[in-house]
Amino acid sequence: MKIEHLNATFQPSKIGNPHGLQITYLKDNSTRNIFVYHEDGKETVDWFNAIRAARFHYLQVAFPGASDVDLVPKLSRNYLKEGYMEKTGPKQTEGFKKRWFTMDDRRLMYFKDPLDAFARGEVFIGSKENSYKVLEGLPPSTQGNHWQYGITIVTPDRKFLFACETESDQLEWITAFQKVISRPMLPQEYAVEAHFKHKP
């Protein structure tokens, strides 16, 4: 695991344990999840703090001019949004399938099960300056969705169609997408975007 891409976040309800911790890192530029817990909550907190301390040391070396105030928010991050949505494939003729989605900054990942080690797929969410946008609803010709509250993500390459079970879920997802899309991309995010475009 490279400390550069390591993250830890408390996930008690997802893991089903009050001391649950989700650790993620990049493996071959795909997100890998590890779910851990300990009966002693202090042990879990100690591991969380150890990961943050290691990240802090890494960031101090990687960004020698940065102040501690700038580095602390980068030590770990919580997900912008998680939950179930339905999705269809690139041809938009396949049926919609229920998947667990996790929005980790500009990476939208989907899983068959919330505790899967690897995502079934990942979508890069860029900025509005780079022709990314989120639309409420689905194209009129869309068929096969069981849930009625649609979302369309427009990227420079294609449209991604999602459906939510409730209107409040739809609004929360749209808000999360808009938060990311409205933020200009950083130079290193262009490299991530390029990798997504060249994934087999």
Tab-separated table of N, CA and C in Angstrom, residues 68 76 88 90 93 96 113 133 197-198:
chain	number	residue	atom	x	y	z
A	68	ASP	N	1.362	23.139	8.395
A	68	ASP	CA	0.573	22.066	9.016
A	68	ASP	C	-0.918	22.295	8.805
A	76	SER	N	-6.910	12.460	5.983
A	76	SER	CA	-7.921	11.439	5.682
A	76	SER	C	-9.168	12.179	5.228
A	88	THR	N	-27.291	1.695	-15.669
A	88	THR	CA	-27.333	0.914	-16.893
A	88	THR	C	-25.975	1.008	-17.573
A	90	PRO	N	-23.134	1.206	-20.991
A	90	PRO	CA	-22.797	2.285	-21.932
A	90	PRO	C	-23.745	2.400	-23.119
A	93	THR	N	-29.072	0.291	-23.300
A	93	THR	CA	-30.157	-0.605	-23.704
A	93	THR	C	-30.250	-1.774	-22.730
A	96	PHE	N	-31.444	-1.868	-15.968
A	96	PHE	CA	-30.798	-1.190	-14.846
A	96	PHE	C	-30.521	-2.209	-13.738
A	113	ASP	N	-21.890	-5.178	-3.776
A	113	ASP	CA	-22.180	-5.222	-2.345
A	113	ASP	C	-21.351	-4.133	-1.657
A	133	LYS	N	-21.218	17.629	-16.521
A	133	LYS	CA	-22.392	18.227	-15.881
A	133	LYS	C	-23.315	17.137	-15.360
A	197	LYS	N	-9.696	7.631	-19.093
A	197	LYS	CA	-10.046	7.617	-20.517
A	197	LYS	C	-9.334	6.495	-21.258
A	198	HIS	N	-8.198	6.047	-20.731
A	198	HIS	CA	-7.428	5.006	-21.418
A	198	HIS	C	-7.530	3.636	-20.762
